[in-house]
């Protein structure tokens, strides 16, 4: 048996995640649906890729040096990635996060050694928004570096240079459609731009929750929305520098009820307990497969369900949010 080098660290294990064939959904639709298991990154989400690239590029440019503090506003996963990867490299990490995010994320950040400042969830235009709070803290610290995942194109870069090529190779260069949600826009920006360069015929699809304006933007050119969503870290009401790189053909909007039903379906029929954005992605891939028989479709499993288990496994929480778990065939 060949063993990997004993000198590898969590830093070396970011990326090269496996592609999982979703058997039940593929067989029921007559398509082949695959999902990239990003929850297998060392800190547990796709955001490990952005965190690593942001650190690399900042170190190479001289913006980030040992002993400095990384500041970031995040729904959780990028902060967790920055803490897991940055603290062992000698950086202090300070995270601003909306207080309505899953409690597991706060606990994990604290366990990793990050300083977490929970802020009230407010509209982006409000100076107390978590994004602006991180920027202000970094500007007031001479030894501070603002990761700025929304506008820092190191985020897009890692998905263009790594995630996209991995998917292309794992699919043996045979892809009909790629489906993904957007938060910062890094994943969908980098992957769609890469895949379109390899094969312009690949259908690239944005999946958006209610409460986000990107569905209307892709379909009709206007940032407009309705409703709200319990999903975390995705959906936005502005066009970021990373999202501006995306090459998207169409958008699908998925409700929370559809999302939670897919989340339980994946757990019970595929043995995959994933987070809410991952379930949203797969639900959109399933919807696409229902109307495009025989396709090879790829999507992203952004993180693991354990990051939200106090909520999504709670019958009282589901009831409070009006969420009913239905069989996928009945939705």
Coordinates of C-alpha atoms in Angstrom, one line a residue:
X1 CA 0.0 0.0 0.0
X2 CA 1.3 3.4 -1.0
X3 CA 1.0 6.1 1.8
X4 CA 0.9 9.8 1.3
X5 CA 3.8 11.9 2.6
X6 CA 3.8 12.2 6.4
X7 CA 4.7 15.9 5.9
X8 CA 1.4 16.9 4.4
X9 CA -0.7 19.4 6.3
X10 CA -4.3 20.5 6.0
X11 CA -2.9 23.3 3.7
X12 CA -1.9 20.6 1.2
X13 CA -5.2 18.8 1.3
X14 CA -7.4 21.6 -0.1
X15 CA -8.9 20.7 -3.5
X16 CA -8.9 17.5 -5.6
X17 CA -12.2 16.5 -4.0
X18 CA -14.1 13.5 -5.5
X19 CA -17.0 13.5 -7.8
X20 CA -20.0 11.5 -6.5
X21 CA -22.5 9.9 -8.8
X22 CA -26.0 10.5 -7.5
X23 CA -27.6 7.1 -8.3
X24 CA -31.2 7.5 -7.2
X25 CA -31.7 10.9 -8.9
X26 CA -29.9 9.8 -12.0
X27 CA -31.9 6.7 -12.5
X28 CA -35.2 8.5 -11.9
X29 CA -34.5 11.1 -14.5
X30 CA -32.6 9.2 -17.2
X31 CA -29.6 11.5 -16.7
X32 CA -26.3 11.2 -15.0
X33 CA -26.1 13.6 -12.1
X34 CA -22.7 14.1 -10.4
X35 CA -21.9 16.2 -7.3
X36 CA -18.4 17.4 -6.3
X37 CA -17.8 16.7 -2.6
X38 CA -16.4 20.0 -1.4
X39 CA -17.3 19.1 2.2
X40 CA -14.2 16.9 2.1
X41 CA -11.9 19.8 2.1
X42 CA -9.9 19.9 5.3
X43 CA -12.0 22.7 7.0
X44 CA -15.2 21.2 5.6
X45 CA -16.4 23.4 2.7
X46 CA -15.7 24.7 -0.7
X47 CA -14.6 28.0 0.9
X48 CA -11.3 26.4 1.9
X49 CA -10.3 26.9 -1.8
X50 CA -11.0 30.7 -1.7
X51 CA -9.4 31.1 1.7
X52 CA -6.2 29.4 0.6
X53 CA -5.9 31.4 -2.7
X54 CA -6.6 34.7 -0.9
X55 CA -3.8 33.9 1.6
X56 CA -1.4 32.8 -1.2
X57 CA -1.9 35.9 -3.3
X58 CA -1.7 38.3 -0.4
X59 CA 1.5 36.7 0.8
X60 CA 3.0 36.8 -2.7
X61 CA 2.0 40.5 -3.1
X62 CA 3.4 41.4 0.3
X63 CA 0.0 42.5 1.7
X64 CA 0.1 39.7 4.3
X65 CA 3.0 38.8 6.5
X66 CA 3.4 36.6 9.5
X67 CA 2.0 38.2 12.7
X68 CA -0.6 40.2 10.9
X69 CA -4.4 39.9 11.4
X70 CA -6.8 38.6 8.7
X71 CA -10.2 40.3 8.9
X72 CA -13.2 38.9 7.0
X73 CA -17.0 39.3 7.0
X74 CA -18.6 35.9 6.3
X75 CA -21.7 33.7 6.7
X76 CA -19.2 31.3 8.3
X77 CA -17.5 29.0 5.8
X78 CA -14.9 31.4 4.5
X79 CA -14.1 32.4 8.0
X80 CA -13.7 28.8 9.0
X81 CA -11.4 28.2 6.1
X82 CA -9.3 31.3 6.9
X83 CA -9.0 30.2 10.5
X84 CA -8.1 26.6 9.8
X85 CA -5.5 27.6 7.1
X86 CA -4.3 31.0 8.3
X87 CA -3.8 30.5 12.1
X88 CA -1.3 27.7 11.6
X89 CA 0.7 30.0 9.3
X90 CA 1.0 32.6 12.0
X91 CA -1.9 34.9 11.4
X92 CA -4.6 36.1 13.8
X93 CA -8.1 35.8 12.4
X94 CA -11.0 38.1 13.2
X95 CA -14.4 37.3 11.8
X96 CA -17.6 39.4 11.6
X97 CA -20.7 37.2 11.1
X98 CA -24.4 37.8 11.2
X99 CA -25.9 36.6 14.4
X100 CA -28.6 34.6 12.6
X101 CA -26.2 32.1 11.2
X102 CA -26.1 28.5 12.4
X103 CA -24.7 28.2 15.9
X104 CA -22.4 25.4 14.9
X105 CA -20.4 27.9 12.8
X106 CA -19.8 30.2 15.7
X107 CA -18.6 27.3 17.8
X108 CA -16.3 26.0 15.1
X109 CA -14.7 29.3 14.5
X110 CA -14.0 29.8 18.2
X111 CA -12.7 26.2 18.5
X112 CA -10.2 27.0 15.7
X113 CA -8.9 30.0 17.5
X114 CA -10.6 32.8 15.6
X115 CA -12.0 35.9 17.3
X116 CA -15.7 36.1 16.3
X117 CA -17.8 39.3 16.3
X118 CA -21.5 38.6 15.8
X119 CA -23.3 41.5 14.3
X120 CA -27.0 42.1 13.7
X121 CA -28.2 41.0 10.2
X122 CA -28.9 44.3 8.3
X123 CA -29.2 45.3 4.7
X124 CA -25.9 45.8 2.8
X125 CA -26.5 49.6 2.6
X126 CA -26.3 49.7 6.4
X127 CA -22.8 50.5 7.7
X128 CA -23.3 47.9 10.4
X129 CA -23.5 45.1 7.8
X130 CA -20.9 42.3 8.5
X131 CA -19.1 43.1 5.2
X132 CA -18.5 46.8 6.1
X133 CA -17.7 45.9 9.7
X134 CA -14.8 43.7 8.6
X135 CA -13.5 46.4 6.3
X136 CA -13.6 49.0 9.0
X137 CA -11.8 46.8 11.5
X138 CA -9.0 46.1 9.0
X139 CA -8.6 49.8 8.1
X140 CA -8.2 50.6 11.8
X141 CA -5.5 48.0 12.3
X142 CA -2.0 48.9 10.8
X143 CA -1.3 45.1 10.9
X144 CA -4.7 44.2 9.4
X145 CA -5.5 42.5 6.1
X146 CA -9.0 42.4 4.7
X147 CA -9.7 39.2 2.8
X148 CA -12.7 40.8 1.0
X149 CA -13.9 37.5 -0.5
X150 CA -16.8 39.2 -2.4
X151 CA -14.6 41.5 -4.4
X152 CA -11.2 39.8 -4.2
X153 CA -10.8 37.9 -7.4
X154 CA -8.4 35.4 -5.9
X155 CA -11.7 33.8 -5.1
X156 CA -12.7 33.5 -8.7
X157 CA -9.1 32.6 -9.6
X158 CA -9.0 29.4 -7.6
X159 CA -12.1 28.0 -9.2
X160 CA -11.0 29.0 -12.7
X161 CA -7.5 27.4 -12.1
X162 CA -8.5 24.4 -9.9
X163 CA -12.1 23.6 -9.4
X164 CA -13.1 23.9 -13.1
X165 CA -10.2 21.9 -14.4
X166 CA -10.8 19.2 -11.8
X167 CA -14.5 18.9 -12.9
X168 CA -13.5 18.8 -16.6
X169 CA -11.0 16.0 -16.0
X170 CA -13.2 14.0 -13.6
X171 CA -16.0 14.1 -16.2
X172 CA -13.7 12.9 -19.0
X173 CA -14.4 16.1 -20.8
X174 CA -18.0 15.2 -21.3
X175 CA -20.3 17.6 -19.6
X176 CA -23.7 18.8 -20.7
X177 CA -24.7 21.1 -17.8
X178 CA -23.1 22.7 -14.7
X179 CA -25.4 24.0 -11.9
X180 CA -24.4 26.1 -8.9
X181 CA -25.7 28.7 -6.5
X182 CA -23.8 32.0 -5.9
X183 CA -22.9 33.8 -2.7
X184 CA -19.7 35.7 -3.4
X185 CA -19.8 34.5 -7.0
X186 CA -16.3 32.9 -6.9
X187 CA -17.4 29.3 -7.6
X188 CA -19.9 30.0 -10.3
X189 CA -17.6 32.7 -11.8
X190 CA -14.5 30.6 -12.0
X191 CA -16.1 27.2 -13.0
X192 CA -18.4 28.5 -15.6
X193 CA -15.8 30.7 -17.3
X194 CA -13.4 27.7 -17.4
X195 CA -15.9 25.2 -18.7
X196 CA -17.2 27.6 -21.4
X197 CA -13.6 28.0 -22.6
X198 CA -13.3 24.3 -22.9
X199 CA -16.7 23.7 -24.5
X200 CA -19.0 26.6 -25.3
X201 CA -22.0 24.2 -25.6
X202 CA -22.0 23.4 -21.9
X203 CA -25.2 24.8 -20.3
X204 CA -24.3 26.8 -17.3
X205 CA -27.1 27.3 -14.8
X206 CA -27.4 29.5 -11.7
X207 CA -29.6 28.3 -8.9
X208 CA -31.0 31.0 -6.6
X209 CA -33.0 30.9 -3.4
X210 CA -35.9 33.3 -2.7
X211 CA -34.7 36.5 -1.2
X212 CA -31.8 36.8 -3.7
X213 CA -31.8 39.0 -6.8
X214 CA -29.6 37.0 -9.0
X215 CA -32.4 34.9 -10.6
X216 CA -34.1 38.0 -12.0
X217 CA -30.7 39.4 -13.0
X218 CA -29.8 36.5 -15.1
X219 CA -33.3 36.0 -16.6
X220 CA -34.3 39.7 -17.0
X221 CA -31.3 41.9 -16.3
X222 CA -32.7 43.4 -13.1
X223 CA -31.7 42.8 -9.5
X224 CA -35.1 42.1 -8.0
X225 CA -36.5 39.5 -5.6
X226 CA -39.3 38.3 -3.4
X227 CA -39.6 36.2 -0.3
X228 CA -36.7 34.9 1.9
X229 CA -34.7 31.8 2.5
X230 CA -33.2 29.8 5.4
X231 CA -30.2 28.9 3.3
X232 CA -26.9 30.5 4.4
X233 CA -24.0 31.9 2.5
X234 CA -25.8 32.1 -0.9
X235 CA -28.0 34.6 -2.6
X236 CA -27.2 38.3 -2.8
X237 CA -28.7 41.6 -4.0
X238 CA -25.6 43.0 -5.8
X239 CA -23.2 42.0 -8.6
X240 CA -19.7 41.3 -7.1
X241 CA -16.4 41.3 -9.0
X242 CA -16.3 37.5 -8.8
X243 CA -19.9 37.0 -10.0
X244 CA -19.2 39.4 -12.9
X245 CA -16.8 36.8 -14.3
X246 CA -19.5 34.2 -14.6
X247 CA -20.8 33.0 -17.9
X248 CA -24.4 31.9 -17.2
X249 CA -27.0 30.7 -19.7
X250 CA -30.1 30.5 -17.4
X251 CA -31.3 30.6 -13.8
X252 CA -33.5 28.3 -11.7
X253 CA -35.2 29.4 -8.5
X254 CA -35.7 26.8 -5.8
X255 CA -37.9 27.2 -2.7
X256 CA -36.8 26.2 0.8
X257 CA -39.4 23.4 0.8
X258 CA -37.9 21.9 -2.3
X259 CA -34.4 22.3 -0.8
X260 CA -35.2 20.7 2.6
X261 CA -37.0 17.8 0.8
X262 CA -33.8 17.2 -1.3
X263 CA -31.6 17.5 1.8
X264 CA -33.5 14.6 3.4
X265 CA -33.7 12.6 0.1
X266 CA -29.9 12.8 -0.2
X267 CA -29.5 11.6 3.4
X268 CA -31.9 8.7 3.1
X269 CA -31.2 7.5 -0.5
X270 CA -27.6 8.5 -1.2
X271 CA -26.2 8.4 2.4
X272 CA -25.1 12.1 2.0
X273 CA -25.9 14.5 4.8
X274 CA -25.2 17.9 3.2
X275 CA -25.8 21.5 4.0
X276 CA -28.7 23.7 2.7
X277 CA -26.8 25.3 -0.2
X278 CA -25.7 21.8 -1.4
X279 CA -29.3 20.5 -1.3
X280 CA -30.4 23.6 -3.2
X281 CA -27.8 22.9 -5.9
X282 CA -28.8 19.3 -6.2
X283 CA -32.5 20.2 -6.4
X284 CA -31.8 22.5 -9.3
X285 CA -29.8 19.8 -11.0
X286 CA -32.7 17.4 -10.5
X287 CA -35.1 19.9 -12.0
X288 CA -32.8 20.4 -15.0
X289 CA -32.5 16.6 -15.4
X290 CA -36.3 16.2 -15.5
X291 CA -36.5 18.3 -18.7
X292 CA -33.2 17.3 -20.3
X293 CA -33.1 13.6 -20.7
X294 CA -29.8 11.8 -21.2
X295 CA -27.6 14.7 -20.0
X296 CA -24.5 14.6 -17.9
X297 CA -25.0 17.2 -15.2
X298 CA -22.5 18.4 -12.5
X299 CA -23.2 20.4 -9.3
X300 CA -21.5 21.2 -6.0
X301 CA -21.9 19.8 -2.5
X302 CA -20.7 23.0 -0.7
X303 CA -20.5 21.7 2.9
X304 CA -21.8 19.1 5.3
X305 CA -25.1 19.0 7.1
X306 CA -23.5 18.8 10.5
X307 CA -22.8 22.5 10.2
X308 CA -26.5 23.1 10.5
X309 CA -27.8 20.1 12.4
X310 CA -29.3 22.0 15.3
X311 CA -31.7 23.5 12.8
X312 CA -32.3 21.1 10.0
X313 CA -32.7 18.0 12.2
X314 CA -35.0 19.9 14.6
X315 CA -38.7 19.2 13.9
X316 CA -39.7 22.3 15.9
X317 CA -37.3 24.5 13.8
X318 CA -38.7 23.0 10.6
X319 CA -42.3 23.6 11.8
X320 CA -41.4 27.2 12.8
X321 CA -40.1 27.9 9.3
X322 CA -43.1 26.2 7.7
X323 CA -40.9 23.5 6.1
X324 CA -42.4 20.1 5.3
X325 CA -40.2 17.3 4.1
X326 CA -41.9 15.7 1.1
X327 CA -40.9 12.8 -1.2
X328 CA -39.0 14.3 -4.2
X329 CA -41.4 12.6 -6.6
X330 CA -44.3 14.5 -4.9
X331 CA -42.8 18.0 -5.2

